[in-house]
Rosetta silent file (secondary structure, phi, psi, omega in degrees, C-alpha in Angstrom):
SEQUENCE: XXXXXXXXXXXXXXXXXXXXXXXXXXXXXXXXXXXXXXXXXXXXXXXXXXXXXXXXXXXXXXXXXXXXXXXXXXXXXXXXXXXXXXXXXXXXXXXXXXXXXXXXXXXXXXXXXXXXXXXXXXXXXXXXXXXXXXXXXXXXXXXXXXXXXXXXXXXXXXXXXXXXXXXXXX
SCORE:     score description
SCORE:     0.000 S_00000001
   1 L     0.000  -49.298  172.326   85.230   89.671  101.051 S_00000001
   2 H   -53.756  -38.280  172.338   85.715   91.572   98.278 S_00000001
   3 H   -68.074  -22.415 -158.029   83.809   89.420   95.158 S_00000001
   4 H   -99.283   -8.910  163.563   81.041   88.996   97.681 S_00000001
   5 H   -52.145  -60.963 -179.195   80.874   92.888   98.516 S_00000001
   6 H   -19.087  -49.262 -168.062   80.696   93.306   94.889 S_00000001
   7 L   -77.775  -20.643 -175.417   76.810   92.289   95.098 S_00000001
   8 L  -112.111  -14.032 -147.909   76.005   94.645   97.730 S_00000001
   9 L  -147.336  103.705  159.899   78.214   97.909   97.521 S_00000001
  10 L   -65.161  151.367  163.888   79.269   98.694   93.455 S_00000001
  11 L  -151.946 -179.648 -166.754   82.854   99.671   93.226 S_00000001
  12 L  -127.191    6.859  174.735   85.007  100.370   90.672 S_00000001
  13 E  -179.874  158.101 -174.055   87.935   99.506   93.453 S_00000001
  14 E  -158.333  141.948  167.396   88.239   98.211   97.223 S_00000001
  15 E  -143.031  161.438 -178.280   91.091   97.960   99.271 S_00000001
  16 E  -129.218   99.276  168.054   91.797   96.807  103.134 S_00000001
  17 E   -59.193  131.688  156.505   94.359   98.539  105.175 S_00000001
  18 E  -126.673  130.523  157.349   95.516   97.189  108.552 S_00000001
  19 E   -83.228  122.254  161.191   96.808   98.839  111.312 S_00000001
  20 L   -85.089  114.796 -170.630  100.071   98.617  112.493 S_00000001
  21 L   -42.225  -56.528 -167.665  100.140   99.357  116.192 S_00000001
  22 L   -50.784  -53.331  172.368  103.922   99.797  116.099 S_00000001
  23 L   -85.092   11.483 -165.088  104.353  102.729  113.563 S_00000001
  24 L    83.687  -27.880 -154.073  101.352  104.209  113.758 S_00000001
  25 L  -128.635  155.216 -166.000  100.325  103.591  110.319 S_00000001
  26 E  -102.172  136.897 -165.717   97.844  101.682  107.850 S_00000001
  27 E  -120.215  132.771  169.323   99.505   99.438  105.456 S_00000001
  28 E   -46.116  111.907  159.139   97.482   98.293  101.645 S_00000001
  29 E  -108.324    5.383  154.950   97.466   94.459  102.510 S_00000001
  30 E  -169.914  110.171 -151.825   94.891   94.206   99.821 S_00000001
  31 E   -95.688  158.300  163.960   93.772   96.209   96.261 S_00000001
  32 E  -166.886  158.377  174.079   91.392   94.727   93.516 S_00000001
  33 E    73.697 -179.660  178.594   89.985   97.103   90.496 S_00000001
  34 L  -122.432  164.688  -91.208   91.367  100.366   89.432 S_00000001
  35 L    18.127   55.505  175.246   94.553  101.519   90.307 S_00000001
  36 H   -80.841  -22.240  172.905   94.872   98.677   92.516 S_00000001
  37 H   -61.827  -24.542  175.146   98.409   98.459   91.551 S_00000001
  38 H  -108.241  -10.099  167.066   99.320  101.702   93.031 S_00000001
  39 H   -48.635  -65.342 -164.862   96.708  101.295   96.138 S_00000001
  40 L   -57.708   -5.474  160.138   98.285   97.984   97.350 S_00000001
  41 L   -83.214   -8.112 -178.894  101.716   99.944   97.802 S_00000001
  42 L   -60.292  155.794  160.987  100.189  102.674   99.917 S_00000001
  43 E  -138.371  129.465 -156.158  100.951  103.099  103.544 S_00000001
  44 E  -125.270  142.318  168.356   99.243  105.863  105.388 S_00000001
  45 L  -103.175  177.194  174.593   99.951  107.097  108.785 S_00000001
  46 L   -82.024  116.728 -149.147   97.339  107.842  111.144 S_00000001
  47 L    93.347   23.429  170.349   95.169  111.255  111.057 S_00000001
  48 L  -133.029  119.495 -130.830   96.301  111.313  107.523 S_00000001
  49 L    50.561 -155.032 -125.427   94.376  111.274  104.454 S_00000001
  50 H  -103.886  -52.131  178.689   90.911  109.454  103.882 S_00000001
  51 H   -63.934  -41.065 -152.290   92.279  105.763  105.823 S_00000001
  52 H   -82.779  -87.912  170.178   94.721  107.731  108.645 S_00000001
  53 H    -0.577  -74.960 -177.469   91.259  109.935  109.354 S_00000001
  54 H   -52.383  -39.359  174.751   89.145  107.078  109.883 S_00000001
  55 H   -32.803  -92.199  162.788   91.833  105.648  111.715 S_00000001
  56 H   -21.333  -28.558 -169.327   91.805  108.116  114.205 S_00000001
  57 H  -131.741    5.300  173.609   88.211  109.071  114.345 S_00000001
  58 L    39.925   43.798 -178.065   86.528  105.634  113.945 S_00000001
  59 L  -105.094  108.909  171.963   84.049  107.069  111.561 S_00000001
  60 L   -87.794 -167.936  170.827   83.275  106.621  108.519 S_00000001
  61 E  -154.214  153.703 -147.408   83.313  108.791  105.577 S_00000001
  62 E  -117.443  145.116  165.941   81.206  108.967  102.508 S_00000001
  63 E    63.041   -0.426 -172.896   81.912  110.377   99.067 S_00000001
  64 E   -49.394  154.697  176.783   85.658  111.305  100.296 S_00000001
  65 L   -87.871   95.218 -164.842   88.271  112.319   97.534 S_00000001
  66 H   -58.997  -59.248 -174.671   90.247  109.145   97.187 S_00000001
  67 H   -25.758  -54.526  174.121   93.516  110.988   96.124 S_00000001
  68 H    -8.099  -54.273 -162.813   93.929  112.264   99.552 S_00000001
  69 H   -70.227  -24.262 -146.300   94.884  108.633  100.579 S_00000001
  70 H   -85.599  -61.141  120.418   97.239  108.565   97.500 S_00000001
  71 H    23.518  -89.092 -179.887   98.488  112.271   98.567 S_00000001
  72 H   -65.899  -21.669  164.622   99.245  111.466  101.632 S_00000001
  73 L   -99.558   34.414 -172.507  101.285  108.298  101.239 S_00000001
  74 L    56.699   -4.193  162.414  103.183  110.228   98.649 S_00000001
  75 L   -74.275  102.129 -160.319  101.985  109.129   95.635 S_00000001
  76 L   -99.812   74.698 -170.927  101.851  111.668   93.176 S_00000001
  77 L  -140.690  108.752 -173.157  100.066  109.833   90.499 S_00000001
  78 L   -51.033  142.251 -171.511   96.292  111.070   88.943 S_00000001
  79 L  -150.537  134.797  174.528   93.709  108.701   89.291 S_00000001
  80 L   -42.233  -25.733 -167.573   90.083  108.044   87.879 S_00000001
  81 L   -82.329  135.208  168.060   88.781  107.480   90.994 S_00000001
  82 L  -136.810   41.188 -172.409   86.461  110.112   92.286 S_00000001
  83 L  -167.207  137.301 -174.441   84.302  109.134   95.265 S_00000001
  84 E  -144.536  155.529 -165.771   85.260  106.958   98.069 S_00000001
  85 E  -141.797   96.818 -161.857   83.594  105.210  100.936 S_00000001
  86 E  -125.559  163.158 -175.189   85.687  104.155  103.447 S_00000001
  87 E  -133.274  132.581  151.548   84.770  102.113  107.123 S_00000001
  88 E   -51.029  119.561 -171.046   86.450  101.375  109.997 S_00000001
  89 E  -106.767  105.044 -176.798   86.903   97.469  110.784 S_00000001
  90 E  -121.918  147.591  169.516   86.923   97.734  115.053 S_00000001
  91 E  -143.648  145.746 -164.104   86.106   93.982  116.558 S_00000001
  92 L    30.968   63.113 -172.170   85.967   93.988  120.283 S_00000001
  93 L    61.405    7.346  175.270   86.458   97.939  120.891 S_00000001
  94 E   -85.053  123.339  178.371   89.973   97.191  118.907 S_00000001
  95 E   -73.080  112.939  175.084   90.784   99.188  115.928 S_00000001
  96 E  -116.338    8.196 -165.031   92.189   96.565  113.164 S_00000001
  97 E   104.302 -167.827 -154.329   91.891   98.659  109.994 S_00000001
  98 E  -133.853  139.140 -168.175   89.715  100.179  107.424 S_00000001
  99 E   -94.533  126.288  160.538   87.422   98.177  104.383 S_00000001
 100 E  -166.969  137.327 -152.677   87.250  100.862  101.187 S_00000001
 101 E   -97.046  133.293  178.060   85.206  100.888   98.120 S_00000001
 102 E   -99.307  149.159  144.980   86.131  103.768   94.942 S_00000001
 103 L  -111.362  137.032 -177.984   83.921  104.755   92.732 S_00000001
 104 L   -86.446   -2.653 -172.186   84.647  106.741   89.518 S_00000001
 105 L   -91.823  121.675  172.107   81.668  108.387   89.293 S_00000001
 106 L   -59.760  140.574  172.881   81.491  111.880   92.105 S_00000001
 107 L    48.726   67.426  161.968   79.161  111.458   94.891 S_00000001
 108 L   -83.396  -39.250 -174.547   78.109  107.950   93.637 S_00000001
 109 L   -79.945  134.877  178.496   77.604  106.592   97.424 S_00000001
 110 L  -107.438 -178.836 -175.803   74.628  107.234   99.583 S_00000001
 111 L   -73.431   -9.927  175.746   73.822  106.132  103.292 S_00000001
 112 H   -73.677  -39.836  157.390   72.198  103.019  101.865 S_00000001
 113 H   -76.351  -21.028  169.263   75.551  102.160  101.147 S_00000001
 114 H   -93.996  -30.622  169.517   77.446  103.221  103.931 S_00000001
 115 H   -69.376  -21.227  157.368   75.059  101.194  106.103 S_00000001
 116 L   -83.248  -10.828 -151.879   75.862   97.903  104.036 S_00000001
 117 H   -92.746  -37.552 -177.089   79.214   98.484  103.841 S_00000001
 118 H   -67.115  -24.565  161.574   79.398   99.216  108.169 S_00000001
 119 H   -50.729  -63.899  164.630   77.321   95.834  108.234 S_00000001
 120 H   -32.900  -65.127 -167.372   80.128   94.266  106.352 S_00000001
 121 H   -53.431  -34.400  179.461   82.986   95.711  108.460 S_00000001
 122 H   -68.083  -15.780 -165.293   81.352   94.384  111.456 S_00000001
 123 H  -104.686    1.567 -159.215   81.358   90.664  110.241 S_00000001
 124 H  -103.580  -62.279 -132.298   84.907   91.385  108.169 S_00000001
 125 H   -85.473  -11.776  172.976   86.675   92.581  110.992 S_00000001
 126 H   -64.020  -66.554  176.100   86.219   89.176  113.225 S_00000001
 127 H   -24.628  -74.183  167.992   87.056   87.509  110.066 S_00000001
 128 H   -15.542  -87.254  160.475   90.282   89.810  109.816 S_00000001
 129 H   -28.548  -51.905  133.778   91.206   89.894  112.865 S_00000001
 130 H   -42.337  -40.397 -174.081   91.265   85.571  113.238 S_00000001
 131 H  -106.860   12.767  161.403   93.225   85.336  110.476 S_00000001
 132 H   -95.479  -52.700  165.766   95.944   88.017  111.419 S_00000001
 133 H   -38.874  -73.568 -176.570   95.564   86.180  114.818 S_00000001
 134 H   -44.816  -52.296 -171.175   96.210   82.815  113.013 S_00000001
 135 H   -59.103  -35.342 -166.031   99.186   84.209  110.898 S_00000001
 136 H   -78.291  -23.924  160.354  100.872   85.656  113.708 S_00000001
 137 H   -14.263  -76.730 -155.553  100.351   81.876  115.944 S_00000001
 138 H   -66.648  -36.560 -179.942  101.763   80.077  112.951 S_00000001
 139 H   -76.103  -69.589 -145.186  104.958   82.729  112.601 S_00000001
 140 H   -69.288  -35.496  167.941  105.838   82.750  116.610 S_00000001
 141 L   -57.331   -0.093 -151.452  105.568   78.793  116.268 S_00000001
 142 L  -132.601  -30.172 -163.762  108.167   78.541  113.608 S_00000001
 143 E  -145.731  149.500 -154.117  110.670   81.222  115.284 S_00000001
 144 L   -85.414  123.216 -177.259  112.274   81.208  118.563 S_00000001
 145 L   -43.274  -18.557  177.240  111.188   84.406  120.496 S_00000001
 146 L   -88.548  -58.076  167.740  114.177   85.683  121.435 S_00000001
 147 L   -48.345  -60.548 -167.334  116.296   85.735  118.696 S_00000001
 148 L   102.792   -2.638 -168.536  113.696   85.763  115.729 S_00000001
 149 L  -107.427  143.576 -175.947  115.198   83.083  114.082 S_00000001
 150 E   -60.979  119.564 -161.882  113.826   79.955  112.928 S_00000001
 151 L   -93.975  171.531 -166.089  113.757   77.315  115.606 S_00000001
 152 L   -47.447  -23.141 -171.911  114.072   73.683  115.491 S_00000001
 153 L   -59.956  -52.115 -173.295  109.907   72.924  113.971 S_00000001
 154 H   -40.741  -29.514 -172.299  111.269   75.214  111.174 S_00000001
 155 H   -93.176  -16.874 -177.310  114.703   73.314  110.869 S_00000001
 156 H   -59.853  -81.397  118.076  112.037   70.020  110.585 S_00000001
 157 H    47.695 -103.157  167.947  109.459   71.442  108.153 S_00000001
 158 H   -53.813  -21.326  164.168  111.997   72.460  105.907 S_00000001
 159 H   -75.465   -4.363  155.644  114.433   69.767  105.734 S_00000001
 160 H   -87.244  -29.500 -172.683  111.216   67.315  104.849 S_00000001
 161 H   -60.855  -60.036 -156.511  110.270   69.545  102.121 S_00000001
 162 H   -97.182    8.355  142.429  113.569   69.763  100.285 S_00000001
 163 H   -72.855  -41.366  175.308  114.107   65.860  100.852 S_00000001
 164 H   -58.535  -62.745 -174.703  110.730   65.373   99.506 S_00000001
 165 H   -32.861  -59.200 -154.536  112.129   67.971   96.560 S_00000001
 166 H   -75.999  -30.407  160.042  115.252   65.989   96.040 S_00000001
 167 H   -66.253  -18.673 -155.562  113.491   62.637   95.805 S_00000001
 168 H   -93.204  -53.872 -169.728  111.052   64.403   93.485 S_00000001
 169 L  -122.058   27.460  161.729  114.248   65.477   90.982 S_00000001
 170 L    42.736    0.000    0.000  116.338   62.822   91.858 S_00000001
């Protein structure tokens, strides 16, 4: 999503938070650009900073002061970025988390930009949403519901792999 954003939105960083129902709070599950190294560890809870805000108010916001986000997940670390654009990804009246692009530049984004970028998030967040759908399928198929522990496909799976391994290295 991100390389093909690139062409329509500039950013000098983008990251995608999903919300976890259970705690409340939006977790980095993916950074590019810079400080993406300390974005993808953020976790934010909801009403708080620039992500927990949208959360909560299913809005977006334009030109926002990305430290806030940083700020608020405790991360006391100065950062180049100084304009942010962040969107809400809701797909069938569901809140799944929020698509957001930095800029280094102040005020760099206009409404021309917030109106691509809420185009994106609408066609994103199916996308998202299917493939958080798929991962969790493929995990509950693997591990027995009660327990959590890996059930018998799992006991298959792996013991063809690391036969295949051991024929592989003799």
């Amino acid at each position: 999503i991100s390389s093909k954003l690139a062409n329509l939105v500039p950013f000098s960083a983008c990251s995608l938070f999903l919300f976890d129902e259970a705690d409340d709070s939006l977790r980095c599950r993916f950074a590019t650009g810079l400080d993406a190294d300390v974005i993808q560890k953020l976790t934010v809870r909801s009403g708080q900073g620039l992500t927990g805000w949208v959360a909560r108010n299913r809005r977006p916001l334009v030109n926002a002061r990305p430290s806030a986000d940083l700020e608020a997940a405790g991360a006391d670390r100065p950062t180049m970025l100084q304009s942010a654009l962040v969107c809400p990804l809701v797909f069938n009246e569901r809140f799944i988390g929020t698509l957001t692009v930095y800029h280094t530049e102040p005020s760099f984004y206009r409404d021309d930009h917030r109106r691509l970028l809420d185009r994106v998030c609408e066609q994103a967040a199916a996308v998202i949403h299917n493939s958080t759908l798929f991962e969790q399928t493929k995990e509950d198929s693997l591990t027995d519901p009660l327990t959590g522990l890996p059930n018998t496909r799992f006991m298959f799976m792996h013991l063809t792999r690391q036969l295949a391994r051991a024929d592989r290295l003799k």
